[in-house]
Amino acid sequence: MGPCRLTDETQKGVCGASRDLVAARNLLRMVAAGTASHCGHAQHILDFTGGVLPAGHIPEGGPGSQFLEISEALHQTSMGVGADPAELLKRCLKLSALDGLCGLSLATSLEDGHFGKPAAKKGKLNLSCLKTGQVNIAIHGHEPLLVEALAREAARHRDVNLVGVCCTGASLLSTLGVPLAAAFTLQEDVVATGIVEALVVDSQCIMPSLPDLCECFHTRLITTSELARLPGALHLPARSRREAASMARKAVEAARRNKKNRSAGAEKEFNDRVEKAKEAVVGFCEDNINVERIAGRLRTGALKGIIGAVGCVNPRAEAAGWIDAFRELSADHVILTTGCMAFELGRRGLLDGERIFHMGSCVNNARIAAAFRRLADLSGRKMAEMPFLVSCPMPITEKSVSIGLFFATLGCDVHFGAPFPINPHTGAAGTLAALLGKEFASTAMFESSPAAFLRTLRSPAT
Ligand code: WCC
Ligand code: FE2
């Protein structure tokens, strides 16, 4: 009687649940959480910008019906409701498709409506984006709606330096060219430099360790989202343009007042220790990656395929091995990358805008989907007939699982590394593969070793 973890395919729980049922339920719960994160994010931006849905974003059941679908999934996976693994897996795919439409793509369209489509530009990455001579404000999270006000306010003060962290940062880097100091795994390092006066967070991938950590330094922690409040933080809500403007003024004021509390040794230590900023070419989307040229190179065989390198970077995985694998594959593949993976490639100097393209934040995976669509149209082929692969080699969060499966519902092959979202040796994984093959002509690969992944991609059969 709980927790529902069956290790042997012949075992059943006291309630009669099989291993496949438990595996399917767990996957659906993960996908529901990922979809809720992206759809909730999009809804917050929609509310912020006045509630007008861009064309093409109304789900089949009408505006808001995606939230009912998420709720139904949670209901279906609760004790004693859905007991047919195949039905639960079908709902996984339905929700993942909704994640793409009402989460990733809606959030990206609204972002584009707010900031305009990104333009290719030079950007700077890593901790050296922080400046010892200035008041440093870092902005972190996923919902860049409030950022414009803060960026505008920061720009009015010559002594203020604004940097991004994680996906709010990746989005800002793409749109406004704000330097990106860190991604998820390195967020604590930003505070630990001792030269950050304020850390302004919105929502998602914000470590609960930050309040304790900020207490060890002088950093003022500021929250802006009702959902992601943190104990001890100064809360400045940013639910509307008006609130965002007021938050921006107060955050800059608080940061400037706080500079005097910077510890005396922090600046010297930072200057001695920090490596040089990495230059990157950023700001790509489906409009400016030259799809005609890429389609032509696919036709001649100069390119073997296009890989979306997406999702989290997990310190427990072989991150360096995965980066090397993508670097090697970029010899005859175009790599489109987002989120933490993009930062990881960038801090190794690989975001060249020629072979590896920075497409923005995790919700901006919609840009990769749009680029795939254009390439398929230009080639006169279906998505499933194109040599597309979306690789999420180190998925930490539920969001990266729903993103991967969203691409699978478009007909793209998808790869997950460890921790695997579903045990590949279960019957449920087999059912998922059969559903993907039958309904979407796509496959899911589970591989935790970069070397084996490379071997599979290099084998003549693929
Ligand atoms: Ni998306 Fe993963 Fe980073 Fe968070 S920001 S840690 S979900 S890849
Ligand atoms: Fe993200």
CSV table of N, CA and C in Angstrom, one decimal, residues 347-451:
chain,number,residue,atom,x,y,z
A,347,ARG,N,28.7,28.2,-22.9
A,347,ARG,CA,29.8,28.5,-22.1
A,347,ARG,C,31.1,27.8,-22.5
A,348,ARG,N,30.9,26.9,-23.4
A,348,ARG,CA,32.1,26.2,-24.0
A,348,ARG,C,32.4,26.9,-25.4
A,349,GLY,N,31.8,28.0,-25.6
A,349,GLY,CA,32.1,28.7,-26.9
A,349,GLY,C,31.6,28.1,-28.1
A,350,LEU,N,30.5,27.3,-28.0
A,350,LEU,CA,30.0,26.6,-29.2
A,350,LEU,C,28.8,27.2,-29.9
A,351,LEU,N,28.3,28.3,-29.4
A,351,LEU,CA,27.1,28.9,-30.0
A,351,LEU,C,27.6,29.9,-31.1
A,352,ASP,N,27.9,29.3,-32.3
A,352,ASP,CA,28.5,30.1,-33.4
A,352,ASP,C,27.6,30.7,-34.3
A,353,GLY,N,26.3,30.2,-34.3
A,353,GLY,CA,25.3,30.8,-35.2
A,353,GLY,C,25.6,30.3,-36.7
A,354,GLU,N,26.4,29.3,-36.8
A,354,GLU,CA,26.6,28.7,-38.1
A,354,GLU,C,26.2,27.2,-38.1
A,355,ARG,N,26.7,26.5,-37.1
A,355,ARG,CA,26.4,25.1,-37.0
A,355,ARG,C,25.4,24.9,-35.8
A,356,ILE,N,25.6,25.7,-34.7
A,356,ILE,CA,24.8,25.6,-33.5
A,356,ILE,C,24.1,26.9,-33.3
A,357,PHE,N,22.8,26.8,-33.2
A,357,PHE,CA,22.0,28.0,-33.1
A,357,PHE,C,21.3,28.1,-31.8
A,358,HIS,N,21.4,29.3,-31.1
A,358,HIS,CA,20.7,29.5,-29.8
A,358,HIS,C,19.3,30.0,-30.2
A,359,MET,N,18.3,29.2,-29.8
A,359,MET,CA,16.9,29.6,-30.1
A,359,MET,C,16.1,30.1,-28.9
A,360,GLY,N,16.8,30.4,-27.8
A,360,GLY,CA,16.1,31.0,-26.7
A,360,GLY,C,15.8,30.1,-25.5
A,361,SER,N,14.7,30.3,-24.8
A,361,SER,CA,14.4,29.7,-23.6
A,361,SER,C,13.7,28.3,-23.8
A,362,CYS,N,13.3,27.6,-22.8
A,362,CYS,CA,12.6,26.3,-22.9
A,362,CYS,C,11.3,26.5,-23.6
A,363,VAL,N,10.5,27.5,-23.3
A,363,VAL,CA,9.2,27.6,-24.1
A,363,VAL,C,9.5,28.0,-25.5
A,364,ASN,N,10.7,28.6,-25.8
A,364,ASN,CA,11.0,28.9,-27.1
A,364,ASN,C,11.4,27.7,-28.0
A,365,ASN,N,11.2,26.5,-27.4
A,365,ASN,CA,11.3,25.3,-28.2
A,365,ASN,C,10.3,25.3,-29.3
A,366,ALA,N,9.3,26.2,-29.1
A,366,ALA,CA,8.3,26.4,-30.2
A,366,ALA,C,9.0,26.9,-31.4
A,367,ARG,N,10.1,27.6,-31.3
A,367,ARG,CA,10.8,28.1,-32.4
A,367,ARG,C,11.5,26.9,-33.2
A,368,ILE,N,12.0,25.9,-32.4
A,368,ILE,CA,12.5,24.7,-33.1
A,368,ILE,C,11.4,24.0,-33.9
A,369,ALA,N,10.3,23.9,-33.2
A,369,ALA,CA,9.2,23.2,-33.9
A,369,ALA,C,8.8,24.0,-35.2
A,370,ALA,N,8.8,25.3,-35.1
A,370,ALA,CA,8.4,26.1,-36.3
A,370,ALA,C,9.5,26.0,-37.4
A,371,ALA,N,10.7,25.9,-37.0
A,371,ALA,CA,11.8,25.7,-38.0
A,371,ALA,C,11.7,24.4,-38.6
A,372,PHE,N,11.4,23.3,-37.8
A,372,PHE,CA,11.2,22.0,-38.4
A,372,PHE,C,10.0,22.0,-39.4
A,373,ARG,N,9.0,22.7,-39.1
A,373,ARG,CA,7.8,22.8,-39.9
A,373,ARG,C,8.2,23.4,-41.3
A,374,ARG,N,8.9,24.5,-41.2
A,374,ARG,CA,9.3,25.2,-42.4
A,374,ARG,C,10.2,24.3,-43.3
A,375,LEU,N,11.1,23.6,-42.6
A,375,LEU,CA,12.1,22.8,-43.4
A,375,LEU,C,11.3,21.6,-44.1
A,376,ALA,N,10.3,21.1,-43.4
A,376,ALA,CA,9.5,20.0,-44.0
A,376,ALA,C,8.7,20.5,-45.1
A,377,ASP,N,8.1,21.7,-45.0
A,377,ASP,CA,7.3,22.3,-46.1
A,377,ASP,C,8.2,22.6,-47.3
A,378,LEU,N,9.4,23.2,-47.0
A,378,LEU,CA,10.3,23.5,-48.1
A,378,LEU,C,10.7,22.2,-48.9
A,379,SER,N,10.8,21.1,-48.1
A,379,SER,CA,11.3,19.9,-48.7
A,379,SER,C,10.1,19.1,-49.3
A,380,GLY,N,8.9,19.6,-49.1
A,380,GLY,CA,7.7,18.9,-49.6
A,380,GLY,C,7.5,17.5,-49.0
A,381,ARG,N,7.9,17.5,-47.7
A,381,ARG,CA,7.7,16.2,-47.0
A,381,ARG,C,7.0,16.4,-45.7
A,382,LYS,N,6.6,15.2,-45.2
A,382,LYS,CA,5.9,15.3,-43.8
A,382,LYS,C,7.1,15.4,-42.8
A,383,MET,N,6.7,15.9,-41.6
A,383,MET,CA,7.7,16.0,-40.5
A,383,MET,C,8.3,14.7,-40.3
A,384,ALA,N,7.5,13.6,-40.2
A,384,ALA,CA,8.0,12.3,-39.9
A,384,ALA,C,9.0,11.8,-40.9
A,385,GLU,N,8.9,12.3,-42.1
A,385,GLU,CA,9.9,11.9,-43.2
A,385,GLU,C,11.2,12.6,-43.2
A,386,MET,N,11.3,13.6,-42.3
A,386,MET,CA,12.5,14.5,-42.2
A,386,MET,C,13.5,13.9,-41.2
A,387,PRO,N,14.8,14.1,-41.4
A,387,PRO,CA,15.8,13.6,-40.5
A,387,PRO,C,15.9,14.5,-39.2
A,388,PHE,N,14.8,14.6,-38.5
A,388,PHE,CA,14.8,15.4,-37.3
A,388,PHE,C,14.9,14.6,-36.0
A,389,LEU,N,15.7,15.1,-35.1
A,389,LEU,CA,15.7,14.4,-33.8
A,389,LEU,C,15.7,15.5,-32.7
A,390,VAL,N,15.0,15.3,-31.7
A,390,VAL,CA,15.0,16.1,-30.5
A,390,VAL,C,15.6,15.4,-29.4
A,391,SER,N,16.8,15.8,-28.8
A,391,SER,CA,17.5,15.1,-27.8
A,391,SER,C,17.4,15.9,-26.5
A,392,CYS,N,17.0,15.2,-25.5
A,392,CYS,CA,16.9,15.8,-24.1
A,392,CYS,C,17.7,14.8,-23.3
A,393,PRO,N,19.1,15.0,-23.2
A,393,PRO,CA,19.9,13.9,-22.7
A,393,PRO,C,19.9,13.9,-21.2
A,394,MET,N,19.5,14.9,-20.5
A,394,MET,CA,19.6,14.9,-19.0
A,394,MET,C,18.4,15.5,-18.3
A,395,PRO,N,17.2,14.9,-18.6
A,395,PRO,CA,16.0,15.5,-18.1
A,395,PRO,C,15.8,15.5,-16.6
A,396,ILE,N,15.8,16.7,-16.0
A,396,ILE,CA,15.6,16.8,-14.5
A,396,ILE,C,14.1,17.0,-14.3
A,397,THR,N,13.5,17.9,-15.0
A,397,THR,CA,12.2,18.4,-14.7
A,397,THR,C,11.1,17.7,-15.5
A,398,GLU,N,9.9,17.8,-15.0
A,398,GLU,CA,8.7,17.3,-15.7
A,398,GLU,C,8.6,18.0,-17.1
A,399,LYS,N,9.0,19.3,-17.1
A,399,LYS,CA,8.8,20.1,-18.3
A,399,LYS,C,9.6,19.6,-19.4
A,400,SER,N,10.8,19.0,-19.2
A,400,SER,CA,11.5,18.5,-20.3
A,400,SER,C,10.9,17.3,-20.9
A,401,VAL,N,10.1,16.5,-20.0
A,401,VAL,CA,9.5,15.3,-20.5
A,401,VAL,C,8.3,15.7,-21.5
A,402,SER,N,7.5,16.7,-21.0
A,402,SER,CA,6.4,17.0,-21.9
A,402,SER,C,6.9,17.7,-23.2
A,403,ILE,N,8.0,18.4,-23.1
A,403,ILE,CA,8.6,19.0,-24.3
A,403,ILE,C,9.0,17.9,-25.3
A,404,GLY,N,9.7,16.9,-24.8
A,404,GLY,CA,10.2,15.8,-25.7
A,404,GLY,C,9.0,15.1,-26.3
A,405,LEU,N,8.0,14.8,-25.5
A,405,LEU,CA,6.9,14.1,-26.1
A,405,LEU,C,6.1,14.9,-27.1
A,406,PHE,N,6.1,16.2,-26.8
A,406,PHE,CA,5.4,17.2,-27.8
A,406,PHE,C,6.0,17.0,-29.2
A,407,PHE,N,7.4,17.0,-29.2
A,407,PHE,CA,8.0,16.8,-30.5
A,407,PHE,C,7.7,15.5,-31.1
A,408,ALA,N,7.6,14.5,-30.3
A,408,ALA,CA,7.2,13.1,-30.8
A,408,ALA,C,5.8,13.2,-31.4
A,409,THR,N,4.9,14.0,-30.9
A,409,THR,CA,3.6,14.1,-31.5
A,409,THR,C,3.6,14.8,-32.8
A,410,LEU,N,4.7,15.6,-33.1
A,410,LEU,CA,4.8,16.2,-34.4
A,410,LEU,C,5.4,15.3,-35.4
A,411,GLY,N,5.9,14.1,-35.0
A,411,GLY,CA,6.5,13.2,-35.9
A,411,GLY,C,8.0,13.2,-35.9
A,412,CYS,N,8.6,13.9,-34.9
A,412,CYS,CA,10.0,13.9,-34.8
A,412,CYS,C,10.4,12.8,-33.9
A,413,ASP,N,11.6,12.2,-34.2
A,413,ASP,CA,12.1,11.2,-33.2
A,413,ASP,C,12.6,12.0,-32.0
A,414,VAL,N,12.5,11.3,-30.8
A,414,VAL,CA,12.9,12.0,-29.6
A,414,VAL,C,13.9,11.1,-28.8
A,415,HIS,N,14.8,11.7,-28.2
A,415,HIS,CA,15.8,10.9,-27.4
A,415,HIS,C,15.7,11.5,-25.9
A,416,PHE,N,15.6,10.6,-25.0
A,416,PHE,CA,15.8,10.9,-23.5
A,416,PHE,C,17.0,10.2,-22.9
A,417,GLY,N,17.8,11.0,-22.2
A,417,GLY,CA,18.8,10.3,-21.4
A,417,GLY,C,18.3,10.1,-20.0
A,418,ALA,N,19.3,9.8,-19.1
A,418,ALA,CA,18.9,9.5,-17.7
A,418,ALA,C,18.7,10.8,-16.9
A,419,PRO,N,17.9,10.8,-15.9
A,419,PRO,CA,17.0,9.8,-15.5
A,419,PRO,C,15.8,9.6,-16.5
A,420,PHE,N,15.6,8.4,-17.0
A,420,PHE,CA,14.6,8.1,-18.0
A,420,PHE,C,13.2,8.5,-17.4
A,421,PRO,N,12.4,9.1,-18.2
A,421,PRO,CA,11.0,9.4,-17.7
A,421,PRO,C,10.1,8.2,-17.6
A,422,ILE,N,10.5,7.1,-18.3
A,422,ILE,CA,9.8,5.8,-18.1
A,422,ILE,C,10.8,4.7,-18.3
A,423,ASN,N,10.7,3.7,-17.5
A,423,ASN,CA,11.7,2.6,-17.6
A,423,ASN,C,11.5,1.9,-18.9
A,424,PRO,N,12.6,2.0,-19.8
A,424,PRO,CA,12.4,1.5,-21.1
A,424,PRO,C,12.2,0.0,-21.2
A,425,HIS,N,12.4,-0.7,-20.1
A,425,HIS,CA,12.2,-2.2,-20.1
A,425,HIS,C,10.8,-2.6,-19.7
A,426,THR,N,9.9,-1.6,-19.5
A,426,THR,CA,8.5,-2.0,-19.1
A,426,THR,C,7.7,-2.2,-20.4
A,427,GLY,N,6.6,-2.9,-20.2
A,427,GLY,CA,5.6,-3.1,-21.3
A,427,GLY,C,5.0,-1.7,-21.6
A,428,ALA,N,4.9,-0.8,-20.6
A,428,ALA,CA,4.4,0.5,-20.8
A,428,ALA,C,5.2,1.3,-21.8
A,429,ALA,N,6.5,1.1,-21.7
A,429,ALA,CA,7.4,1.8,-22.7
A,429,ALA,C,7.2,1.3,-24.1
A,430,GLY,N,7.0,0.0,-24.2
A,430,GLY,CA,6.7,-0.7,-25.4
A,430,GLY,C,5.3,-0.1,-26.0
A,431,THR,N,4.3,0.0,-25.1
A,431,THR,CA,3.0,0.5,-25.6
A,431,THR,C,3.2,2.0,-26.1
A,432,LEU,N,4.0,2.7,-25.4
A,432,LEU,CA,4.2,4.1,-25.8
A,432,LEU,C,4.9,4.1,-27.2
A,433,ALA,N,5.9,3.3,-27.4
A,433,ALA,CA,6.6,3.2,-28.7
A,433,ALA,C,5.6,2.9,-29.8
A,434,ALA,N,4.7,1.9,-29.5
A,434,ALA,CA,3.7,1.5,-30.5
A,434,ALA,C,2.8,2.6,-30.8
A,435,LEU,N,2.3,3.3,-29.8
A,435,LEU,CA,1.4,4.5,-30.0
A,435,LEU,C,2.1,5.5,-30.9
A,436,LEU,N,3.4,5.8,-30.5
A,436,LEU,CA,4.1,6.9,-31.3
A,436,LEU,C,4.2,6.5,-32.7
A,437,GLY,N,4.6,5.2,-32.9
A,437,GLY,CA,4.8,4.7,-34.3
A,437,GLY,C,3.5,4.8,-35.1
A,438,LYS,N,2.4,4.3,-34.5
A,438,LYS,CA,1.2,4.2,-35.2
A,438,LYS,C,0.5,5.5,-35.4
A,439,GLU,N,0.5,6.4,-34.4
A,439,GLU,CA,-0.3,7.6,-34.5
A,439,GLU,C,0.6,8.8,-35.1
A,440,PHE,N,1.9,8.7,-34.9
A,440,PHE,CA,2.7,9.9,-35.3
A,440,PHE,C,3.9,9.6,-36.1
A,441,ALA,N,4.2,8.3,-36.4
A,441,ALA,CA,5.3,7.8,-37.2
A,441,ALA,C,6.6,8.3,-36.5
A,442,SER,N,6.7,8.4,-35.2
A,442,SER,CA,7.9,8.8,-34.6
A,442,SER,C,8.4,7.7,-33.6
A,443,THR,N,9.7,7.9,-33.1
A,443,THR,CA,10.2,6.9,-32.2
A,443,THR,C,10.8,7.6,-31.0
A,444,ALA,N,10.8,6.9,-29.9
A,444,ALA,CA,11.5,7.4,-28.7
A,444,ALA,C,12.7,6.5,-28.4
A,445,MET,N,13.9,7.2,-28.2
A,445,MET,CA,15.1,6.4,-27.8
A,445,MET,C,15.4,6.8,-26.4
A,446,PHE,N,15.8,5.7,-25.6
A,446,PHE,CA,16.3,6.0,-24.3
A,446,PHE,C,17.7,5.6,-24.2
A,447,GLU,N,18.6,6.5,-24.0
A,447,GLU,CA,20.0,6.2,-24.0
A,447,GLU,C,20.8,7.1,-23.0
A,448,SER,N,21.5,6.6,-22.0
A,448,SER,CA,22.1,7.4,-21.1
A,448,SER,C,23.6,7.6,-21.3
A,449,SER,N,24.1,6.9,-22.3
A,449,SER,CA,25.6,7.0,-22.6
A,449,SER,C,25.8,7.8,-23.9
A,450,PRO,N,26.5,9.0,-23.8
A,450,PRO,CA,26.8,9.8,-25.0
A,450,PRO,C,27.5,8.9,-26.1
A,451,ALA,N,28.4,8.0,-25.7
A,451,ALA,CA,29.1,7.3,-26.7
A,451,ALA,C,28.1,6.3,-27.5
